[in-house]
CSV table of C-alpha atoms in Angstrom, one decimal:
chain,number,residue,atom,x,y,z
A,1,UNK,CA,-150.2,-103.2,20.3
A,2,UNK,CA,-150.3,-106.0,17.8
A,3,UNK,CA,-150.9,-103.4,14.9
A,4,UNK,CA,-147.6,-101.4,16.2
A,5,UNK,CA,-145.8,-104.6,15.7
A,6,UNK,CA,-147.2,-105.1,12.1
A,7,UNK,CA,-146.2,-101.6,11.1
A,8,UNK,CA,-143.0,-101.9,12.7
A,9,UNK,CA,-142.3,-105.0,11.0
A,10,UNK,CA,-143.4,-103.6,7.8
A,11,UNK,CA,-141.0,-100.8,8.2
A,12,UNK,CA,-138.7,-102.4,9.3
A,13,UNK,CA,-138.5,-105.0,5.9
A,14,UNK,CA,-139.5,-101.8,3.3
A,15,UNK,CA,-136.1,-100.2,4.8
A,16,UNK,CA,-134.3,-103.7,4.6
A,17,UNK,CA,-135.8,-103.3,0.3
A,18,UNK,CA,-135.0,-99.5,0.2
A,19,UNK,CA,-131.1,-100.4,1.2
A,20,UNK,CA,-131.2,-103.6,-1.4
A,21,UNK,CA,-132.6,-101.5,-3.7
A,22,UNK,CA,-129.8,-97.9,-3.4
A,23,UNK,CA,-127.1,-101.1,-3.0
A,24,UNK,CA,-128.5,-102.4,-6.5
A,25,UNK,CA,-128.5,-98.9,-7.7
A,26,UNK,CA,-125.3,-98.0,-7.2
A,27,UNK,CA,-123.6,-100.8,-9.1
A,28,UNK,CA,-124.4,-99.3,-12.6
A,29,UNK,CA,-122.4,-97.2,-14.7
A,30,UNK,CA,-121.8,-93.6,-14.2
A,31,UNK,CA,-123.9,-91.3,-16.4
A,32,UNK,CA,-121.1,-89.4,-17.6
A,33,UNK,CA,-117.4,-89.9,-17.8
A,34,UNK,CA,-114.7,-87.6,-19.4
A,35,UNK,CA,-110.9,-88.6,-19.6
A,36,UNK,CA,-107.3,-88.9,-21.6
A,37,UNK,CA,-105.6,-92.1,-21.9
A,38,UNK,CA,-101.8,-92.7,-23.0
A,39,UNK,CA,-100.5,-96.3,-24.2
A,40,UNK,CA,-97.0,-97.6,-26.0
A,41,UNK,CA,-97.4,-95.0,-29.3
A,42,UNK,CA,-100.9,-93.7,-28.9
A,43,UNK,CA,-102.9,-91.2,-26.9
A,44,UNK,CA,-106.7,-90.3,-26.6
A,45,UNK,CA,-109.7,-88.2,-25.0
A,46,UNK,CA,-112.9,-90.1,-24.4
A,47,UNK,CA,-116.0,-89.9,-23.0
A,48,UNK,CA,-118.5,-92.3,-21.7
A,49,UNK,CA,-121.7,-92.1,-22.3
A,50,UNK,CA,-124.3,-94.4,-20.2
A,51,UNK,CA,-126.9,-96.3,-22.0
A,52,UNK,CA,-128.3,-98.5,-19.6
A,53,UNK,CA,-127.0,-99.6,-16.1
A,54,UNK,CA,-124.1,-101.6,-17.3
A,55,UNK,CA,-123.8,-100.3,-21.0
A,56,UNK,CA,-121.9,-97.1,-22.2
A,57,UNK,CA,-121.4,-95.7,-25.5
A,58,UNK,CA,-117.3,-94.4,-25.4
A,59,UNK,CA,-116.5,-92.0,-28.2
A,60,UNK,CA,-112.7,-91.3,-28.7
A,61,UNK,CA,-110.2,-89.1,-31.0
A,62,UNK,CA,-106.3,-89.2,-30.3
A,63,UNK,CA,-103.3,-90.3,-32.3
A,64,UNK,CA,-101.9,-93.6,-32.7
A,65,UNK,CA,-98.8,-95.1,-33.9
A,66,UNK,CA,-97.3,-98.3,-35.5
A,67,UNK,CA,-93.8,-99.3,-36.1
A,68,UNK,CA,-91.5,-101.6,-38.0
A,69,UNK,CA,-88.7,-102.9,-38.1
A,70,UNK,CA,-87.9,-104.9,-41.1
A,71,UNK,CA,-84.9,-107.0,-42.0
A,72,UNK,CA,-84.0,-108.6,-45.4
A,73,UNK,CA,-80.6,-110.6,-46.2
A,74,UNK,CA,-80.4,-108.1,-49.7
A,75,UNK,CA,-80.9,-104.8,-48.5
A,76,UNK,CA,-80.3,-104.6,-44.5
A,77,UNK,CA,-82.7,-103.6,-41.9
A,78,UNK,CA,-84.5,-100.5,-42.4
A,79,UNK,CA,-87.4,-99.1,-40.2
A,80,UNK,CA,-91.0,-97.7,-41.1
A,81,UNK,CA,-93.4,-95.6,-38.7
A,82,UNK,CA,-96.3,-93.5,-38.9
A,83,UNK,CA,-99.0,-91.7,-35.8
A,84,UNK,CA,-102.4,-90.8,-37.2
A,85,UNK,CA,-105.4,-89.0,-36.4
A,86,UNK,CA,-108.1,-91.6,-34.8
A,87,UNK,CA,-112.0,-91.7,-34.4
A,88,UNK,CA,-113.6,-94.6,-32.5
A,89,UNK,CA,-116.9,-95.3,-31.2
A,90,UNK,CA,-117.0,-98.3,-29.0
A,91,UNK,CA,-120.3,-99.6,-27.2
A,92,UNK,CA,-118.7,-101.3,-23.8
A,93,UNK,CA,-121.3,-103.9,-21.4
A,94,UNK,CA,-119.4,-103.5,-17.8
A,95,UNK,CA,-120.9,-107.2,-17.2
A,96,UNK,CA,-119.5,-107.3,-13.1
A,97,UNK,CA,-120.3,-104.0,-11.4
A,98,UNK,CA,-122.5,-105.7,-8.8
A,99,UNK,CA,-120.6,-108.7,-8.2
A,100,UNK,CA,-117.4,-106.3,-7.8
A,101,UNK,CA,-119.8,-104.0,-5.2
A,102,UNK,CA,-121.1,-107.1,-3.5
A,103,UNK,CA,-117.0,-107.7,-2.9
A,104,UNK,CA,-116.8,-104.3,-1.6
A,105,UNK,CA,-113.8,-103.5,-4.8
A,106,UNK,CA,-114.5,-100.2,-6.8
A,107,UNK,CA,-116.8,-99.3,-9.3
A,108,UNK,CA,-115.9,-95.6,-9.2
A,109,UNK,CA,-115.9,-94.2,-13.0
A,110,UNK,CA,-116.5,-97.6,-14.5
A,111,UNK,CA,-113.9,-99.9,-12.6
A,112,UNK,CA,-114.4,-103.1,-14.2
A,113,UNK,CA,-114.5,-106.0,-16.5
A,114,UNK,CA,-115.9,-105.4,-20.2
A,115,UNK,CA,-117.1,-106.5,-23.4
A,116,UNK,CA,-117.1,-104.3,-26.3
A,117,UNK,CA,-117.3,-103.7,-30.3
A,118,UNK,CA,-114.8,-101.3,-30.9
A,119,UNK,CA,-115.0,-99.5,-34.2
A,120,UNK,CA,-112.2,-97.0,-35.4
A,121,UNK,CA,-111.7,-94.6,-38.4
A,122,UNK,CA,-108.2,-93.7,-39.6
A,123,UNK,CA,-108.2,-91.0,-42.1
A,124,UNK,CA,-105.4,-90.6,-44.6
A,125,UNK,CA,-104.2,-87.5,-43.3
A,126,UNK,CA,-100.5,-88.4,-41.0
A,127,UNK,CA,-99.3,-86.2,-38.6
A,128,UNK,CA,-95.7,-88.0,-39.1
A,129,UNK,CA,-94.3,-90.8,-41.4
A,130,UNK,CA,-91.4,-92.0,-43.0
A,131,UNK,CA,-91.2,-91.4,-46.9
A,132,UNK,CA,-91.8,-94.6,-48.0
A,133,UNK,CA,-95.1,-95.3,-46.2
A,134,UNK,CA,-98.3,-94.6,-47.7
A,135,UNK,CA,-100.7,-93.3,-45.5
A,136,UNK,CA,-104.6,-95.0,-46.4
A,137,UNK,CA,-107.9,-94.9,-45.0
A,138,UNK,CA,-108.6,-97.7,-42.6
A,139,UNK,CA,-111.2,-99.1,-41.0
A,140,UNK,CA,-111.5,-101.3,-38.0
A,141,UNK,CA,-113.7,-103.8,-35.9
A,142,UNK,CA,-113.0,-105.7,-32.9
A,143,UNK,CA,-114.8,-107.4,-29.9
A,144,UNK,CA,-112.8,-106.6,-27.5
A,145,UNK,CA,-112.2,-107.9,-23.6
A,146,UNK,CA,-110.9,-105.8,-21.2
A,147,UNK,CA,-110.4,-104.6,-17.7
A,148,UNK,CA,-110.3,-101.0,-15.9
A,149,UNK,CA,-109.1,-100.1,-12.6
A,150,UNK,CA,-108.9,-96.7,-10.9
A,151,UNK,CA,-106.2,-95.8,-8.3
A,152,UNK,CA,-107.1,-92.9,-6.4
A,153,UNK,CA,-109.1,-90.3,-7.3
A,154,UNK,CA,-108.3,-89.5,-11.3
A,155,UNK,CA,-106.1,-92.4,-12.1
A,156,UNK,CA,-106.4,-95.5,-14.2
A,157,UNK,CA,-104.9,-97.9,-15.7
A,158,UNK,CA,-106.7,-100.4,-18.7
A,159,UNK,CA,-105.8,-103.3,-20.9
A,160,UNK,CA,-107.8,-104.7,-23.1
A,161,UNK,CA,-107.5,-107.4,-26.3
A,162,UNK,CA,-109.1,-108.7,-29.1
A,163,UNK,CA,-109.2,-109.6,-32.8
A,164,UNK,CA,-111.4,-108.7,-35.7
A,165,UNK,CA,-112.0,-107.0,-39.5
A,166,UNK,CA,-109.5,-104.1,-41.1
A,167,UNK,CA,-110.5,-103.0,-44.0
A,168,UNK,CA,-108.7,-100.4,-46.4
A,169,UNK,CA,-110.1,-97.7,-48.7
A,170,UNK,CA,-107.7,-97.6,-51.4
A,171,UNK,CA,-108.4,-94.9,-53.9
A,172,UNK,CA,-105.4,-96.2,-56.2
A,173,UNK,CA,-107.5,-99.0,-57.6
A,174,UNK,CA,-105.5,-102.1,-56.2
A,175,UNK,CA,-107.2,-104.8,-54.5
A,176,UNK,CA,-104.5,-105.9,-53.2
A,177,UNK,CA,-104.6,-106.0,-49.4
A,178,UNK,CA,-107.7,-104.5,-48.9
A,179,UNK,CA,-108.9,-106.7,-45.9
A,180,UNK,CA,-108.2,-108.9,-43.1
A,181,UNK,CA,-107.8,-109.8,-39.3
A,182,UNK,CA,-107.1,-106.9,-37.2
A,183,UNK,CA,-105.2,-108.4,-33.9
A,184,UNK,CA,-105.9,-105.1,-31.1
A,185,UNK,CA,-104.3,-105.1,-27.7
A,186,UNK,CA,-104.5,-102.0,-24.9
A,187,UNK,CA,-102.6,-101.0,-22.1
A,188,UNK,CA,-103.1,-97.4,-21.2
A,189,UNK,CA,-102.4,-95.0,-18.1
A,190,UNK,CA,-105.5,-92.6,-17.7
A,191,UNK,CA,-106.6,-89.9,-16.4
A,192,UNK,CA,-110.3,-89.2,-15.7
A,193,UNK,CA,-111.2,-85.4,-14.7
């Protein structure tokens, strides 16, 4: 009888460990997730990769876009635009997954708080620009802090800032503006298959 009770009791606390343990599991990052995003001028497909339980490596390509409007007391206003192709890899750290579980708040496809380095590529190649711009290869990299939320099944919505390096690869010999601080903000509306 008393070794019934032992092995009961031992049960009993390696289930209580097995549901710690799947509860623990569960708040990591997915292994694998695959999705388009769309923000004020700019679009892109990603994918996130996992790493480790709360890391990911995302990899995107999409367009983005920058406009100006610029007045001067001489010559008026006038405007200046251009989208370009855009390549970024950006390692993310999802550093509350299991607080947001213990909470009972989603963590389906990576709903949650984040740190990242973002790095991005823009070659000098524009889809559209006005005559007067010059279109350069340009380099980025920002820490960035941000948050992810999914509604439903598919849909998301993300904001993110952050401030870093730019730098330009002129190939017309100037030096002039070559690097600086790089100020990136995000607000998208996704939609992750």
């Amino acid at each position: 009888m008393k070794l019934k009770r032992i092995c009961l009791t031992g049960l009993a606390l390696l289930g209580c460990l097995l549901v710690e343990a799947q509860e623990m599991q569960e708040a990591r990052v997915e292994k694998s997730v695959w999705g388009v995003q769309a923000g004020l001028l700019s679009s892109w497909g990603y994918n996130e990769l996992r790493l480790s339980d709360a890391v990911v490596l995302r990899s995107e390509i999409g367009l983005v876009g920058g406009f100006a409007l610029i007045y001067t007391n001489i010559f008026g206003e006038y405007s200046r635009y251009i989208i370009m192709p855009e390549v970024a890899v950006e390692p993310r750290w999802y550093y509350d997954l299991a607080r947001r579980q213990a909470r009972d708040r989603r963590t389906i496809r990576n709903s949650g708080n984040y740190f990242s380095l973002r790095t991005s590529f823009n070659p000098k190649c524009p889809v559209i620009s006005d005559s007067y711009t010059t279109p350069t290869n340009l380099m980025t990299m920002v820490p960035m802090w941000g948050i992810r939320r999914h509604f439903g099944r598919h849909f998301s919505l993300e904001a993110g800032i952050g401030a870093g390096y730019w730098h330009r690869f002129d190939d017309t010999g100037s030096t002039r503006n070559r690097d600086g601080i790089a100020i990136e903000w995000r607000f998208c509306v996704g939609y992750t298959f």
